[in-house]
Coordinates of C-alpha atoms and ligand atoms in Angstrom, one line a residue:
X281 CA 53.2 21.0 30.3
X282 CA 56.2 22.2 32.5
X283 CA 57.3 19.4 35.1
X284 CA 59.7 19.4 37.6
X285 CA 60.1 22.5 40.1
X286 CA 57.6 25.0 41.4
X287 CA 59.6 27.4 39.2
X288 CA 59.3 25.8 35.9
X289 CA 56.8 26.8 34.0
X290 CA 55.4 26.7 30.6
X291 CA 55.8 30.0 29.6
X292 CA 58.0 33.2 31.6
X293 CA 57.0 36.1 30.4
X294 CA 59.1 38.8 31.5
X295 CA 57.6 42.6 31.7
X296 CA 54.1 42.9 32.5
X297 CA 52.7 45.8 30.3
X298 CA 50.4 45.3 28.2
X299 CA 52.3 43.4 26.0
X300 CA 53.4 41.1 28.6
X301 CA 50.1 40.4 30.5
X302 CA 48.3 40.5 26.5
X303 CA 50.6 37.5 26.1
X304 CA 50.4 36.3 29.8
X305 CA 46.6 35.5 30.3
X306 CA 46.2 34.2 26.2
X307 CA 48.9 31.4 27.6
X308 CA 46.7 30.7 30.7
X309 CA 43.3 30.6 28.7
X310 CA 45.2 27.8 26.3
X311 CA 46.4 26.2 29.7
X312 CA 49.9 26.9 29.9
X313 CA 51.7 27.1 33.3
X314 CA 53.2 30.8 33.4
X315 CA 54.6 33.3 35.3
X316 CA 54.6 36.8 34.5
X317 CA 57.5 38.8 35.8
X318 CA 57.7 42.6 36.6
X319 CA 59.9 44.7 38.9
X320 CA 56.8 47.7 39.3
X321 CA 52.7 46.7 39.4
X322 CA 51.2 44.7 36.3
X323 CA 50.2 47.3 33.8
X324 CA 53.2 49.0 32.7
X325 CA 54.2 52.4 30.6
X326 CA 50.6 52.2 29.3
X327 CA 48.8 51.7 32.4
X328 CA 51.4 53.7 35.0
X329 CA 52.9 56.4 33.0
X330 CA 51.2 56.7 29.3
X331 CA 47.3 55.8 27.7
X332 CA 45.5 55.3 30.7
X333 CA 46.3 58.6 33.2
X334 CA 46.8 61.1 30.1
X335 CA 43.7 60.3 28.5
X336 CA 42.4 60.5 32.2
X337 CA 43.8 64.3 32.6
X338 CA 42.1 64.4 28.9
X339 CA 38.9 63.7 29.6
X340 CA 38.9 66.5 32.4
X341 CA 40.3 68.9 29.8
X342 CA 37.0 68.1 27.2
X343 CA 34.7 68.2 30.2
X344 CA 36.1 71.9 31.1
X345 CA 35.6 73.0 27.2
X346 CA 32.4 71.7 27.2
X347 CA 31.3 73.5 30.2
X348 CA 33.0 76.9 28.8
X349 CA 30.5 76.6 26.0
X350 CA 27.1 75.5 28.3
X351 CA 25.4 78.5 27.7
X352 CA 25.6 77.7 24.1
X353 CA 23.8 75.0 24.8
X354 CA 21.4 76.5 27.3
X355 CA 22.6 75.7 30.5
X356 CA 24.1 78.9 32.6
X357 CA 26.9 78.0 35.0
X358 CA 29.1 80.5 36.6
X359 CA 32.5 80.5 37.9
X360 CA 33.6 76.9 36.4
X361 CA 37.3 76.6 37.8
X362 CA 40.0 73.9 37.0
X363 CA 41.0 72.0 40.3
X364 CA 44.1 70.0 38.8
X365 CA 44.8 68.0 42.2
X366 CA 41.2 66.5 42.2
X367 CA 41.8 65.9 38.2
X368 CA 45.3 64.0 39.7
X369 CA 43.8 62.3 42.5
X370 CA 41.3 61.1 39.9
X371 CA 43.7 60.1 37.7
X372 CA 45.2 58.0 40.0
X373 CA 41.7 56.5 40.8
X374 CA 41.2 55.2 37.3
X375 CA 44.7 53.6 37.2
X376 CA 44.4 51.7 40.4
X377 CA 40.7 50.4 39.8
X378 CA 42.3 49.0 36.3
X379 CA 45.4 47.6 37.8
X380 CA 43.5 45.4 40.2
X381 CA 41.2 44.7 37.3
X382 CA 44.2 43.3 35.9
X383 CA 45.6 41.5 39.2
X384 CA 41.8 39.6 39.2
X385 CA 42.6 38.7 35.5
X386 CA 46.4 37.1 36.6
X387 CA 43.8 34.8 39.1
X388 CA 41.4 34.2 36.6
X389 CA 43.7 32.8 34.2
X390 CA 45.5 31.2 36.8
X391 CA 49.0 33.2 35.8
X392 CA 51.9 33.4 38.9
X393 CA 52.8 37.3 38.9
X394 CA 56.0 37.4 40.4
X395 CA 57.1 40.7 41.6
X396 CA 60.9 41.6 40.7
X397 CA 63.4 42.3 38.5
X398 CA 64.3 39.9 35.7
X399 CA 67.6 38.8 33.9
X400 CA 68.1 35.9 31.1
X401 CA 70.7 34.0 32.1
X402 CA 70.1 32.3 29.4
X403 CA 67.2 32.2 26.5
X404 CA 64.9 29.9 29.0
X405 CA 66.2 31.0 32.5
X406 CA 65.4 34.2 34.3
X407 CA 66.9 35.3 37.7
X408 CA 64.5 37.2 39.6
X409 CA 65.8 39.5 42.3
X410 CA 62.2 39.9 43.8
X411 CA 60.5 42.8 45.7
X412 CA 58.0 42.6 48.5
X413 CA 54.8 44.5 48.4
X414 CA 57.1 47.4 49.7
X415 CA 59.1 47.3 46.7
X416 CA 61.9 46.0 49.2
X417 CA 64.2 43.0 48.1
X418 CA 63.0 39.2 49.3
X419 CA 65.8 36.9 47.9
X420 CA 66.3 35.6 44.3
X421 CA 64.8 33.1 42.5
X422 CA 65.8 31.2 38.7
X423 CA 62.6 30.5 36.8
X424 CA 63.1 28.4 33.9
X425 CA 60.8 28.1 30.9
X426 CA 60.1 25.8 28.2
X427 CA 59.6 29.5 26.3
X428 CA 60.5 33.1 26.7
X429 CA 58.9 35.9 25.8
X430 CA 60.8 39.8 26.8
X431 CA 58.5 42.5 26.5
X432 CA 60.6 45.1 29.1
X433 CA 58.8 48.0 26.9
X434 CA 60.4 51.6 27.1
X435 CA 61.2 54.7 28.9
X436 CA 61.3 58.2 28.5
X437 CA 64.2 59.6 25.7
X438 CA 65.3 63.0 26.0
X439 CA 67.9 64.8 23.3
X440 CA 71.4 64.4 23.3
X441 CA 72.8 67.1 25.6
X442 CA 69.4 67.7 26.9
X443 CA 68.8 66.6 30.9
X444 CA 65.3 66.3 32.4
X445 CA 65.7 67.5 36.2
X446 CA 62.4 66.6 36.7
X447 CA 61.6 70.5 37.7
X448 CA 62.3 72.7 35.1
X449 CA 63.0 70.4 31.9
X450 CA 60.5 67.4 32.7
X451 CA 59.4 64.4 30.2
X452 CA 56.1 62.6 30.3
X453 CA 56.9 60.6 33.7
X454 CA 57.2 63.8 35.5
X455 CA 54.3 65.8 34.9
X456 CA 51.7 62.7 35.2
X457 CA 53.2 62.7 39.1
X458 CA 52.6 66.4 39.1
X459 CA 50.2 68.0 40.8
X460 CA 50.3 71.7 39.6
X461 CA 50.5 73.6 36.5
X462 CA 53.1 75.9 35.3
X463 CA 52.2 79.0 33.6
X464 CA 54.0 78.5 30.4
X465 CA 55.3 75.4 29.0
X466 CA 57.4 75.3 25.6
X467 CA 57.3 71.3 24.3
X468 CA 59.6 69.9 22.5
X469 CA 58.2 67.2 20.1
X470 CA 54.9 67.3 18.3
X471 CA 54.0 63.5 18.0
X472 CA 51.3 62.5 19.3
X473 CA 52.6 62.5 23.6
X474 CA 53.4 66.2 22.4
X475 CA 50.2 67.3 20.9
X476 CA 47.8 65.9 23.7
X477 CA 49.8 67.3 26.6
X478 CA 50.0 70.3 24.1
X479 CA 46.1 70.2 24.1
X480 CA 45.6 69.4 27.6
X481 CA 48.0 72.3 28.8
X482 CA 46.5 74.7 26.9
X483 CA 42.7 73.7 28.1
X484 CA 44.2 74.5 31.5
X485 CA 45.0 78.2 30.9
X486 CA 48.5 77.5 30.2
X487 CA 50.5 79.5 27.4
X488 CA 51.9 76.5 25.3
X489 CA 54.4 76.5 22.4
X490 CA 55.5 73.5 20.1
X491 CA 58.5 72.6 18.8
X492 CA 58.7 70.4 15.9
X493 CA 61.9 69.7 14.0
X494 CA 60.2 68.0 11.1
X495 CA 58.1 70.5 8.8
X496 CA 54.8 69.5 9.6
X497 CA 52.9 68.7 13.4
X498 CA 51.9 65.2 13.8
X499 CA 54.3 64.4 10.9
X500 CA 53.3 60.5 11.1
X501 CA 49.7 61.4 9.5
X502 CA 48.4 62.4 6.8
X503 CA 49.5 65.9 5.6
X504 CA 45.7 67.4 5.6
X505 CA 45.2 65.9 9.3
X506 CA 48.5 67.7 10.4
X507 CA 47.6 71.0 8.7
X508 CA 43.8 70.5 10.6
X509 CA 45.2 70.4 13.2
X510 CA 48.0 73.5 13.2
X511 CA 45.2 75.3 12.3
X512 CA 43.0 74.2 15.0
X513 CA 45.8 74.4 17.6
X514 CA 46.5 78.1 16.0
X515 CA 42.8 79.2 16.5
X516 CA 43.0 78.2 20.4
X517 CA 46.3 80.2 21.4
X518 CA 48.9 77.3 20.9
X519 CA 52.2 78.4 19.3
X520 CA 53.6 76.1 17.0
X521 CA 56.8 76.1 15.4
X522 CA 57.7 73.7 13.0
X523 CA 61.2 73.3 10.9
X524 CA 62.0 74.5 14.6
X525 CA 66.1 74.7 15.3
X526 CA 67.8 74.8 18.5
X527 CA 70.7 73.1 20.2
X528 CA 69.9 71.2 22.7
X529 CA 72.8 72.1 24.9
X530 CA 72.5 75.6 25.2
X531 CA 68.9 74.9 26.9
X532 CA 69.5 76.6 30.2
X533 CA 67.2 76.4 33.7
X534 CA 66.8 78.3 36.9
X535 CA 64.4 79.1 39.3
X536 CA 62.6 81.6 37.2
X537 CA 62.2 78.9 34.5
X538 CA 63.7 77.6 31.3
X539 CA 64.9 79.9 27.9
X540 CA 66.3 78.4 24.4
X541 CA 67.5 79.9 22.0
X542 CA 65.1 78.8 19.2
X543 CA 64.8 79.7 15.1
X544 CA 63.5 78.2 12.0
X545 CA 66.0 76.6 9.6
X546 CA 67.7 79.2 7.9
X547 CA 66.5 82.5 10.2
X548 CA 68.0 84.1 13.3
X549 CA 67.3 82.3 16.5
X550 CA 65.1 84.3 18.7
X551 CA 65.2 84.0 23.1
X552 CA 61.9 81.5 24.1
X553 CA 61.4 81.4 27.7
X554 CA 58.6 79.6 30.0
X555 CA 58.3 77.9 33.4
X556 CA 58.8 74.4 32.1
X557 CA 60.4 72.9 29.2
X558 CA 58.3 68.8 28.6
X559 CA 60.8 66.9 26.4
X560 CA 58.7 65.0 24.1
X561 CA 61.0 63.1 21.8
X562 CA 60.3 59.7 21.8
X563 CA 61.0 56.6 23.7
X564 CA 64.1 54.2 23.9
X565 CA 63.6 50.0 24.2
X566 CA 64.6 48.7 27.4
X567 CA 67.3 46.5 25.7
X568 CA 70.1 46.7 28.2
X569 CA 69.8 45.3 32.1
X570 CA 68.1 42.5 30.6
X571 CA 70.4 40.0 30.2
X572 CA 69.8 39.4 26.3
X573 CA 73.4 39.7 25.7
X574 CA 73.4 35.8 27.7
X575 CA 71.3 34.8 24.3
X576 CA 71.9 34.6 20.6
X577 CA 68.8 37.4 20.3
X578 CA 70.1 40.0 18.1
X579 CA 69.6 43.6 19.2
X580 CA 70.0 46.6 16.5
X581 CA 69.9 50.2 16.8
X582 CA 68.7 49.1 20.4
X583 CA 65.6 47.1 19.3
X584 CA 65.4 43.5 19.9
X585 CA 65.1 41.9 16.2
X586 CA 62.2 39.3 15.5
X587 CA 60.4 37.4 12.5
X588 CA 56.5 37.8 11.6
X589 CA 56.3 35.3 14.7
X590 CA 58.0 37.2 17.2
X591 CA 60.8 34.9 17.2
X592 CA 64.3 36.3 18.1
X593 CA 67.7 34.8 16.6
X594 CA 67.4 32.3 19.7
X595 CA 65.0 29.2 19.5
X596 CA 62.2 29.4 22.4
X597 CA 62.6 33.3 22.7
X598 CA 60.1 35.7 22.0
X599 CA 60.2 39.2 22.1
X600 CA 56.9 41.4 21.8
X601 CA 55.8 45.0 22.3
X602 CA 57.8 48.6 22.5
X603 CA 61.2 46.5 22.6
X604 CA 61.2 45.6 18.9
X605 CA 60.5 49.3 17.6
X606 CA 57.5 49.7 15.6
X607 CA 54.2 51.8 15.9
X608 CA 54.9 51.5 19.9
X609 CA 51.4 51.2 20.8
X610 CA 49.9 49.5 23.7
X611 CA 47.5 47.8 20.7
X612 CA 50.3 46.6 19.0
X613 CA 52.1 45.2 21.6
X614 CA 49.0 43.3 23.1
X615 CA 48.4 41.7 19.5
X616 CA 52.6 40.5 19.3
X617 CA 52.1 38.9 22.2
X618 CA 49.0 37.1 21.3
X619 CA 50.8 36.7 18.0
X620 CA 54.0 35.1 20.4
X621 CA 51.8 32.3 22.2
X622 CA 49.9 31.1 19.2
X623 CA 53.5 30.3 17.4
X624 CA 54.7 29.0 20.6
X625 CA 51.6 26.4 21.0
X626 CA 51.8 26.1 17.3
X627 CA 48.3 27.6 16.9
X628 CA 47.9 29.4 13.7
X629 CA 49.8 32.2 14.4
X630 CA 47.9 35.3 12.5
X631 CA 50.7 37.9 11.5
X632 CA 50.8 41.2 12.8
X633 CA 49.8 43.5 9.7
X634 CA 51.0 46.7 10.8
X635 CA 49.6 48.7 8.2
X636 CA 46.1 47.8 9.4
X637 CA 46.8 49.1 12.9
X638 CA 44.8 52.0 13.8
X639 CA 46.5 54.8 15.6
X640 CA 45.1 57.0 18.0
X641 CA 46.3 60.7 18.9
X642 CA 43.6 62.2 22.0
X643 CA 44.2 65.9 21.5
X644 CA 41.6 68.0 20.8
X645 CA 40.7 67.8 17.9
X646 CA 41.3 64.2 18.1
X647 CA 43.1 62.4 15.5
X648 CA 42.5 58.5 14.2
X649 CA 43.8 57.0 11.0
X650 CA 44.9 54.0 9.8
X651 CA 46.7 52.7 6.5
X652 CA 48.3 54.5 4.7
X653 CA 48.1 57.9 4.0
X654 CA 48.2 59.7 0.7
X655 CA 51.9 60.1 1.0
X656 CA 52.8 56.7 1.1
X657 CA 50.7 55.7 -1.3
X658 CA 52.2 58.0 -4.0
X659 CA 55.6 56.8 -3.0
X660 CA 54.3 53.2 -3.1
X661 CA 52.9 53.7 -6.9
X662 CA 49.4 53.5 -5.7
X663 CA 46.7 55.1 -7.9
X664 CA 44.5 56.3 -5.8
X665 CA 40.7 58.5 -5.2
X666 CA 39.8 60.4 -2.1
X667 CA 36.5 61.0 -0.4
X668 CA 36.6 63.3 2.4
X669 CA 33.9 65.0 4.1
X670 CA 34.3 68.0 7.0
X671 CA 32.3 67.2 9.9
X672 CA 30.7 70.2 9.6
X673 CA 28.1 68.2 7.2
X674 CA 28.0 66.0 9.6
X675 CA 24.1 66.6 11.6
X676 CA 25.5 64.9 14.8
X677 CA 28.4 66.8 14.7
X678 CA 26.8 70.0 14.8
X679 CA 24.3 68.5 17.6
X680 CA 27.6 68.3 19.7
X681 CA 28.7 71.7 18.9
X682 CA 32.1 70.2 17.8
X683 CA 32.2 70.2 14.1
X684 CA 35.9 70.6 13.3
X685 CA 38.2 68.4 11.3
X686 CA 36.5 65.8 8.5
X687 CA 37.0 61.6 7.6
X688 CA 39.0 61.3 4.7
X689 CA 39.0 57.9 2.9
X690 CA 42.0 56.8 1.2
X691 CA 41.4 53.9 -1.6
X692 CA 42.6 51.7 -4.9
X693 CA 41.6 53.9 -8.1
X694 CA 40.9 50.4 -10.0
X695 CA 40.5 48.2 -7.2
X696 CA 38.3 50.2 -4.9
X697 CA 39.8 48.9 -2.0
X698 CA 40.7 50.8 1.6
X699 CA 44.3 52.1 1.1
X700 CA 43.8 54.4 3.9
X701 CA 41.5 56.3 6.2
X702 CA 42.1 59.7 8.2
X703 CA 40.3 60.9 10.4
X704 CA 40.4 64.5 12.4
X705 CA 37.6 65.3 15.1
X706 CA 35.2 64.5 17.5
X707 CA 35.3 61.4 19.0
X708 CA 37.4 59.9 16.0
X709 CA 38.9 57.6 18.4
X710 CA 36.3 55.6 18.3
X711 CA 35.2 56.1 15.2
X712 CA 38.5 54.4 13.4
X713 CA 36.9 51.0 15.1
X714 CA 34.8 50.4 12.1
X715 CA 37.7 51.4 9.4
X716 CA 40.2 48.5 11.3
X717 CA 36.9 45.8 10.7
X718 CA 36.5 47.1 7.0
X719 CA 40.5 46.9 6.3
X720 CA 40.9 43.5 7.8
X721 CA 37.9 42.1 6.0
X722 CA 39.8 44.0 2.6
X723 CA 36.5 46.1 2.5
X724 CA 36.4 47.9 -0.7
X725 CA 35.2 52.2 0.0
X726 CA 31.9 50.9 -1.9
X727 CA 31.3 48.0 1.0
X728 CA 32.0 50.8 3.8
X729 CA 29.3 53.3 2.3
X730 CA 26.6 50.7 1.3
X731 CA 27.0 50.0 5.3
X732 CA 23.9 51.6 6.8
X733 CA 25.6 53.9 9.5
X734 CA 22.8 55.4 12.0
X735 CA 21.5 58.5 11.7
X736 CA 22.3 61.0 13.1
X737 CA 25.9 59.8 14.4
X738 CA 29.3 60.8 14.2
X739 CA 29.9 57.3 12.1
X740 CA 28.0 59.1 9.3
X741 CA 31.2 61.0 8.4
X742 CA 32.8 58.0 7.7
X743 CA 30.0 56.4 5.3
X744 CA 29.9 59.6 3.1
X745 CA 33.7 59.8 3.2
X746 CA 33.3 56.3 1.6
X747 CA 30.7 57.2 -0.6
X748 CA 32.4 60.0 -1.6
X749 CA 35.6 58.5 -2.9
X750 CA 33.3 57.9 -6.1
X751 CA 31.1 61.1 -6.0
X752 CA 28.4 59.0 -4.3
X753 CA 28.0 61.1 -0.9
X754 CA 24.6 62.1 -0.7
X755 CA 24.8 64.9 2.7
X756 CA 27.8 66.5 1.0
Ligands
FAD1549 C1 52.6 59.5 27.6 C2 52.3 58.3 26.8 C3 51.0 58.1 26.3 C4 50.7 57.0 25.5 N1 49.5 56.9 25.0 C5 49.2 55.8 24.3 C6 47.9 55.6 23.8 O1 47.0 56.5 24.0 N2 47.6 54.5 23.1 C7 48.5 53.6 22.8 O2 48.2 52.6 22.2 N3 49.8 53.7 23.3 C8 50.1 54.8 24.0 N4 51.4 54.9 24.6 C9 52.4 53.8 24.3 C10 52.2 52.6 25.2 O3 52.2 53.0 26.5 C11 53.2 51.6 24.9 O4 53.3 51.3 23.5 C12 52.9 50.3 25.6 O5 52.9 50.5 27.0 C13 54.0 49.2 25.3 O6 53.7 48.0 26.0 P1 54.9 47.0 26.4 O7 54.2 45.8 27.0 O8 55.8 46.8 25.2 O9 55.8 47.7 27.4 P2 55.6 48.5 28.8 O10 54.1 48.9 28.9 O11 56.6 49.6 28.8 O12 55.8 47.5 29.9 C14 57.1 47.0 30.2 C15 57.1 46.4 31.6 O13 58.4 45.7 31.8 C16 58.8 46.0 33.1 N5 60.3 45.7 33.1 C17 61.2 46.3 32.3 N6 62.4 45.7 32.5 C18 62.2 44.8 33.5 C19 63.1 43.8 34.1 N7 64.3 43.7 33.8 N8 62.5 43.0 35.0 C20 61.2 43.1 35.3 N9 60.3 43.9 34.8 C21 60.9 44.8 33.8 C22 58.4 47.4 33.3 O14 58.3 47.7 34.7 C23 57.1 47.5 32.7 O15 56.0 47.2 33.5 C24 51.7 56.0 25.3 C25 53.0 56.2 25.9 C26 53.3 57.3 26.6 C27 54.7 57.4 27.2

């Protein structure tokens, strides 16, 4: 237990996303004394700026497809319009009724949350230049801890040569403080921030194309998820161009909007022009202002480098979440930082098995895999069978009126066991729950079939995919 000053503690954690409070409140429940340190409100990217208030805008964007198709389902409505500054205001509803859901957690788990901006001195001190409620300065103070753990997360990446203004070439930050639409948006990117703003734009009547570099959409999954969904994104109006070329610096804005020049490798570029340009590139670790250079932490291709423990180069400091690289998902940092305090109270610290990490894309359709996909398992040497099964076989699906996409299950041709699992549809979000319990209990696809799934449900793709890895399925 810390001793001493009011300003040593146990544990300083420094960044309070959701790797940072993850971490946090699991060192409170275990009874350390700890502070938790941010410069904005608890909750971070994920809260402020990424999960929470796009998948906020989402859910208004399924509501107003669903609505389009009532009379399908025998319910006439006329006129149904889009509102977007009642979709923003209630964006911002969600956000705030979670971040003083958190603030009552920092009380119940008796964590100090100390408001300001943090740099190591040293691996266990951190100067705080501190912020009022007001955000305005109110001195500094030194907190020193018996252990360290940096998770300062990440921020918005454009190209090289490529400036967001914030008005005509905007990232992610910018258009969740929006509150209008533009009338044609070309994005830049087609991971997943790309393809749900992609999605989301597009619900609201807005003309959207996609740039993707690589050759394929979504080119982290599996390659029969990322052709689903180009040919789902096709059918609604959404251009996409992948192997797309352009240079960056000859991007040019004005009042009347944005144009690139813009080809596929190898063919003439052709003039693309649109209100907006959202540069969806990827993220970069919040490495510098943070005083790690004042430690023996070692940073590399500006990512903070750790063991399976979360341990940096530096006894006593930790470093969890979007500032080591990775997956960068809000998931995965909560579990590092869970994975942080168990080696720091000397707990059995379970390892962070990326592989079993489910990953989550909200488009519509929506996307959910985890494992590894057929890809990586040919590359890895892995013999392998495949059951997959469209949701179109799937009875609840059909109830729903939403029977695109299918559950594709990935596993060992002798062994039987989950390799992988890829999912493309409704509500597979939530669906991928059950394939994370089945891959960390090594489920083999027979185990996951002989599970009695409900009938009729949407988890019922997932069974038969399981059964159907050996021919088993019995609805397809
Ligand atoms: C548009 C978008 C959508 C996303 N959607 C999803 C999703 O659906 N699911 C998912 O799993 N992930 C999603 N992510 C990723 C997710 O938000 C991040 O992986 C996650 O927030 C990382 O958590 P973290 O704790 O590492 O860092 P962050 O959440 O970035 O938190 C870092 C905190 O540190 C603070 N900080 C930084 N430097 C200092 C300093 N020197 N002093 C004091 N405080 C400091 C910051 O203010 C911030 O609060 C999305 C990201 C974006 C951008």
């Amino acid at each position: 237990m810390a001793v001493g000053s009011s300003n040593s503690f146990d544990l300083v954690v420094l960044g309070a996303g959701t790797g940072g409070y993850s971490a946090a409140f699991r060192a409170g429940q275990l009874g350390l004394k700890v502070a938790l340190v941010d410069e904005a409100k608890i909750g971070g990217t994920c809260l402020h700026t990424g999960c929470i208030p796009t998948k906020a805008m989402l859910e208004s964007a399924d509501l107003y497809d669903k609505i389009r198709h009532a009379a399908d389902f025998g319910i006439a409505l006329t006129d149904p319009r889009i509102e977007f500054a009642t979709i923003a205001t209630r964006r911002q509803q969600v956000v705030d009724r979670l971040t003083k859901g958190l603030m009552s957690l920092v009380k119940k788990n008796k964590v100090e949350f100390i408001r300001g901006r943090g740099t190591l001195q040293s691996a266990k001190k951190v100067k705080v230049a501190k912020l009022d409620d007001e955000g305005a300065p109110a001195g500094d103070i030194v907190l020193e801890g018996t252990d360290v753990i940096v998770a300062t997360g990440s921020r918005v990446k454009s190209l090289p040569g490529l400036t967001p203004d914030g008005e005509r070439i905007v990232t992610s930050d910018d258009v969740l403080r929006s509150e209008t639409l533009p009338k044609s948006l070309i994005i830049v990117g087609a991971g997943a921030v790309g393809v749900e703003f992609a999605s989301f734009y597009r619900d609201m009547g807005v003309e959207v194309t996609v740039l993707e570099y690589l050759p394929a959409i979504v080119p982290l999954e599996d390659a029969d998820v990322s052709k689903e969904l180009e040919r789902s994104f096709s059918k609604r109006g959404i251009k996409v161009m992948t192997n797309a070329r352009f240079d960056p610096a000859s991007v040019t804005s004005d009042e009347r909007g944005v144009c690139v020049m813009v080809g596929k490798e190898g063919e003439k570029p052709q003039e693309l022009r649109a209100d907006q340009m959202l540069v969806a590139t990827g993220r970069a670790a919040n490495t510098d202002g943070v005083g790690l250079e004042n430690t023996r932490a070692k940073v590399e291709k500006g990512m903070v480098l750790v063991d399976h423990r979360m341990r940096t180069a530096e006894p006593h400091l930790y470093a969890i979440g979007d500032i080591i690289g990775g997956l960068w998902l809000a998931h995965v940092a909560a579990h590092e930082g869970i994975c942080a305090v168990h080696s720091i109270v000397g707990a059995e610290a379970e390892k962070v098995d990326y592989v079993k990490m489910p990953r989550a894309t909200y488009s519509r359709p929506q996307i959910a895999s985890i494992g590894l996909s057929q890809a990586e398992c040919d590359r890895d040497g892995l013999p392998t069978k495949v059951g997959k099964v469209p949701f179109g076989a799937v009875g609840k699906a059909l109830i729903g009126g939403d029977t695109e996409g299918f559950t594709k299950v990935i596993a060992h041709r002798e062994t039987d066991e989950i390799l992988g699992v890829h999912m493309i549809g409704p509500h597979v979000t939530d669906l991928i729950a059950e394939a994370s319990a089945a891959m960390l209990f090594e489920a083999t696809a027979w185990e996951l079939g002989a599970a009695v799934h409900p009938h009729p449900t949407l988890s019922e793709g997932l069974g038969e995919a399981a059964l159907a890895v050996d021919g088993r399925s019995i609805n397809f």
